[in-house]
Coordinates of N, CA and C in Angstrom, one line a residue:
M1 N 121.4 52.8 93.7 CA 120.7 53.9 94.2 C 120.5 55.5 93.7
Q2 N 119.7 55.9 93.7 CA 120.0 57.7 93.3 C 120.3 58.2 94.2
V3 N 121.0 59.4 94.2 CA 121.0 60.5 95.3 C 121.6 62.0 94.6
K4 N 120.7 62.9 95.8 CA 121.1 64.5 95.1 C 122.5 65.0 95.8
M5 N 123.1 65.5 94.7 CA 124.2 65.8 94.9 C 124.2 67.1 94.4
G6 N 124.4 68.2 95.2 CA 123.9 69.6 95.4 C 122.1 69.9 94.5
E7 N 121.9 70.1 93.3 CA 120.8 70.0 92.6 C 120.9 68.7 91.6
Q8 N 121.7 68.0 91.6 CA 122.1 67.5 90.4 C 121.3 65.9 91.1
I9 N 121.3 65.0 90.4 CA 120.8 63.9 90.4 C 121.6 62.6 89.8
V10 N 122.3 61.8 90.6 CA 123.1 61.0 90.5 C 122.8 59.5 90.9
E11 N 123.6 58.7 90.0 CA 123.3 57.0 90.7 C 124.8 56.8 91.8
A12 N 124.2 56.3 93.0 CA 125.6 55.9 94.0 C 125.3 54.5 93.9
W13 N 126.6 53.5 94.4 CA 126.4 52.2 94.6 C 127.5 52.9 96.5
Q14 N 127.2 52.0 97.3 CA 128.8 51.8 98.8 C 129.1 50.5 98.0
V15 N 130.3 50.7 98.5 CA 131.2 49.2 97.8 C 130.9 48.2 99.1
V16 N 130.6 47.2 98.9 CA 130.7 46.1 99.3 C 131.6 44.8 98.9
H17 N 131.9 43.9 99.5 CA 132.5 43.0 98.7 C 132.2 41.8 98.9
D18 N 130.9 41.8 98.2 CA 129.7 40.3 98.4 C 129.0 40.7 96.3
E19 N 129.4 39.9 95.8 CA 129.2 39.9 94.8 C 126.8 39.8 94.8
N20 N 126.3 39.8 96.0 CA 125.1 39.3 96.2 C 124.4 40.5 96.3
E21 N 125.7 41.3 96.6 CA 124.8 42.8 97.5 C 125.1 43.6 95.6
I22 N 125.7 43.6 94.7 CA 125.8 44.7 93.3 C 124.2 44.2 92.6
V23 N 123.5 45.0 92.9 CA 121.9 45.2 92.2 C 121.6 46.2 91.6
E24 N 122.4 48.1 91.5 CA 122.8 48.6 90.5 C 123.5 47.6 89.0
D25 N 122.9 47.8 87.7 CA 123.3 47.9 86.6 C 124.6 48.1 86.0
W26 N 124.8 49.6 86.4 CA 126.2 50.2 86.2 C 127.3 49.3 87.1
V27 N 126.7 48.9 88.2 CA 128.4 48.8 88.9 C 128.5 47.1 88.3
Q28 N 127.5 46.3 88.2 CA 127.4 45.5 87.2 C 128.1 45.4 86.3
H29 N 128.2 46.4 85.2 CA 129.0 46.4 83.7 C 130.2 46.7 84.6
L30 N 130.5 47.7 85.2 CA 132.0 48.1 85.6 C 132.8 46.8 85.8
F31 N 132.2 45.6 86.7 CA 132.6 44.2 87.1 C 132.8 43.4 85.6
D32 N 131.7 43.3 84.6 CA 131.7 42.7 83.7 C 132.6 43.1 82.5
K33 N 132.9 44.7 82.5 CA 133.5 44.6 81.6 C 135.2 45.0 82.0
Q34 N 135.4 44.3 83.4 CA 136.6 44.1 83.7 C 137.4 45.9 83.9
I35 N 136.5 47.5 84.2 CA 137.0 48.3 84.2 C 137.1 48.2 86.1
C36 N 136.2 47.5 86.8 CA 136.8 47.3 88.2 C 136.8 45.8 88.4
F37 N 138.0 45.4 89.6 CA 137.8 44.4 90.2 C 138.7 44.2 91.4
W38 N 138.9 43.3 92.3 CA 138.8 43.6 93.7 C 140.4 42.9 93.5
N39 N 141.3 43.5 94.7 CA 142.6 43.7 94.4 C 143.0 42.2 95.1
P40 N 143.2 41.4 94.6 CA 144.1 39.9 95.3 C 144.7 39.9 96.3
K41 N 145.7 41.2 96.5 CA 146.4 40.9 97.7 C 145.5 42.1 99.0
I42 N 145.1 42.6 98.5 CA 144.3 43.4 99.6 C 142.7 43.4 99.3
P43 N 142.3 42.7 99.8 CA 141.1 41.8 99.5 C 139.7 42.7 99.8
D44 N 139.7 43.9 100.2 CA 138.9 44.8 100.6 C 138.8 46.4 100.1
Q45 N 139.9 46.1 98.9 CA 140.1 46.8 97.8 C 140.0 46.8 96.5
L46 N 139.1 48.1 96.0 CA 138.3 48.3 94.8 C 138.9 48.5 93.7
R47 N 139.7 48.4 92.8 CA 141.0 49.0 91.5 C 140.2 49.0 90.7
F48 N 140.6 50.3 89.8 CA 139.7 50.6 88.5 C 141.2 50.3 87.2
S49 N 141.1 50.2 86.3 CA 141.3 50.0 85.5 C 142.6 51.4 84.8
L50 N 143.4 51.0 84.3 CA 144.2 52.2 83.8 C 143.3 53.3 83.5
M51 N 142.2 53.3 82.7 CA 141.8 54.2 82.0 C 141.3 55.0 83.1
F52 N 140.3 54.5 84.5 CA 139.9 55.4 85.6 C 141.2 55.3 86.7
G53 N 142.0 54.4 86.7 CA 142.8 54.8 87.6 C 142.3 55.0 89.1
G54 N 143.1 55.0 90.3 CA 142.4 54.8 91.7 C 141.7 53.2 92.1
A55 N 141.6 53.7 93.4 CA 141.0 52.5 94.2 C 139.9 53.0 94.9
A56 N 139.1 51.9 95.5 CA 138.2 52.5 96.4 C 138.3 51.2 98.0
R57 N 138.0 51.7 98.7 CA 137.7 50.9 100.3 C 136.7 50.2 100.1
V58 N 136.0 48.9 101.0 CA 134.9 48.8 101.2 C 134.2 50.0 102.6
G59 N 132.7 50.3 102.0 CA 132.2 51.6 102.8 C 132.2 52.8 102.1
D60 N 133.2 52.8 101.0 CA 133.8 53.9 100.7 C 132.7 53.9 99.1
Y61 N 132.1 55.0 98.6 CA 130.4 55.1 97.2 C 131.3 55.2 95.8
L62 N 130.6 54.5 95.3 CA 131.3 55.1 93.6 C 129.8 55.7 94.0
I63 N 130.4 57.0 92.8 CA 129.5 57.9 92.2 C 129.5 58.2 91.2
Y64 N 128.2 58.1 90.1 CA 128.3 57.4 88.9 C 127.9 58.6 87.8
L65 N 129.0 59.5 87.3 CA 128.6 60.9 87.0 C 128.4 60.7 85.2
G66 N 128.7 59.8 84.9 CA 128.1 59.7 83.6 C 129.2 58.4 82.9
K67 N 129.1 58.3 81.5 CA 129.7 56.8 80.5 C 131.2 56.9 81.4
S68 N 131.9 57.9 80.9 CA 133.5 57.4 82.3 C 133.9 58.3 82.9
D69 N 132.9 59.0 83.6 CA 132.7 59.4 85.0 C 132.3 58.9 85.9
I70 N 133.5 58.8 87.3 CA 132.9 57.5 88.1 C 134.3 58.6 89.2
K71 N 132.9 58.8 90.7 CA 133.7 59.2 91.3 C 134.3 58.3 92.7
V72 N 135.2 58.2 93.4 CA 135.2 57.3 95.0 C 134.8 58.9 96.0
V73 N 134.0 58.6 96.9 CA 133.7 59.1 97.7 C 133.6 58.4 99.4
S74 N 134.7 58.7 100.2 CA 134.3 58.2 101.3 C 133.0 58.3 102.3
E75 N 132.8 57.5 102.9 CA 131.5 57.7 104.0 C 130.8 58.8 104.7
K76 N 132.2 59.1 105.1 CA 132.0 60.6 105.7 C 131.7 61.5 104.8
R77 N 132.2 61.4 103.8 CA 131.6 62.8 102.9 C 131.1 62.6 101.9
F78 N 130.5 61.4 102.2 CA 129.3 60.9 101.4 C 128.1 61.1 102.2
K79 N 128.1 61.0 103.7 CA 127.4 61.7 104.3 C 126.9 63.4 104.3
K80 N 128.0 63.8 104.1 CA 128.2 65.4 104.3 C 127.5 66.0 103.1
E81 N 127.5 65.6 101.7 CA 127.3 66.4 100.4 C 126.1 65.2 99.6
F82 N 125.5 63.8 100.1 CA 124.8 63.9 99.1 C 123.1 63.9 100.0
T83 N 122.2 63.2 99.6 CA 121.0 63.1 100.3 C 120.3 61.9 99.2
K84 N 120.3 60.9 100.1 CA 119.5 59.3 99.5 C 118.0 59.6 99.3
L85 N 117.7 59.5 97.8 CA 116.1 60.0 97.5 C 115.5 58.4 97.6
E86 N 114.4 58.5 97.8 CA 113.5 57.1 98.0 C 113.8 56.8 96.8
A87 N 113.3 54.8 97.1 CA 113.0 54.8 95.6 C 112.1 54.5 95.1
K88 N 111.9 54.4 94.1 CA 110.3 54.3 93.4 C 110.0 53.3 93.2
K89 N 108.7 52.8 93.7 CA 108.0 51.5 93.7 C 106.8 51.3 92.8

């Protein structure tokens, strides 16, 4: 989905642990290239490869700022700082 962050429009995806819910091409690409993967020991945690580092939990948002710039934002912070844009029909 597209969201507004200040004056900038970026892509965002709320982390859900359901492969049928991945509708964003850039998110599918992250999984396909093994940049992110589900933690086998903590099922609700999405881990990132060493290049990106870190983790996200179900309910968090991934913000895609560019090819090698992905930010994890909590749901609470997302609601404060981002505005969802209407999908084009």
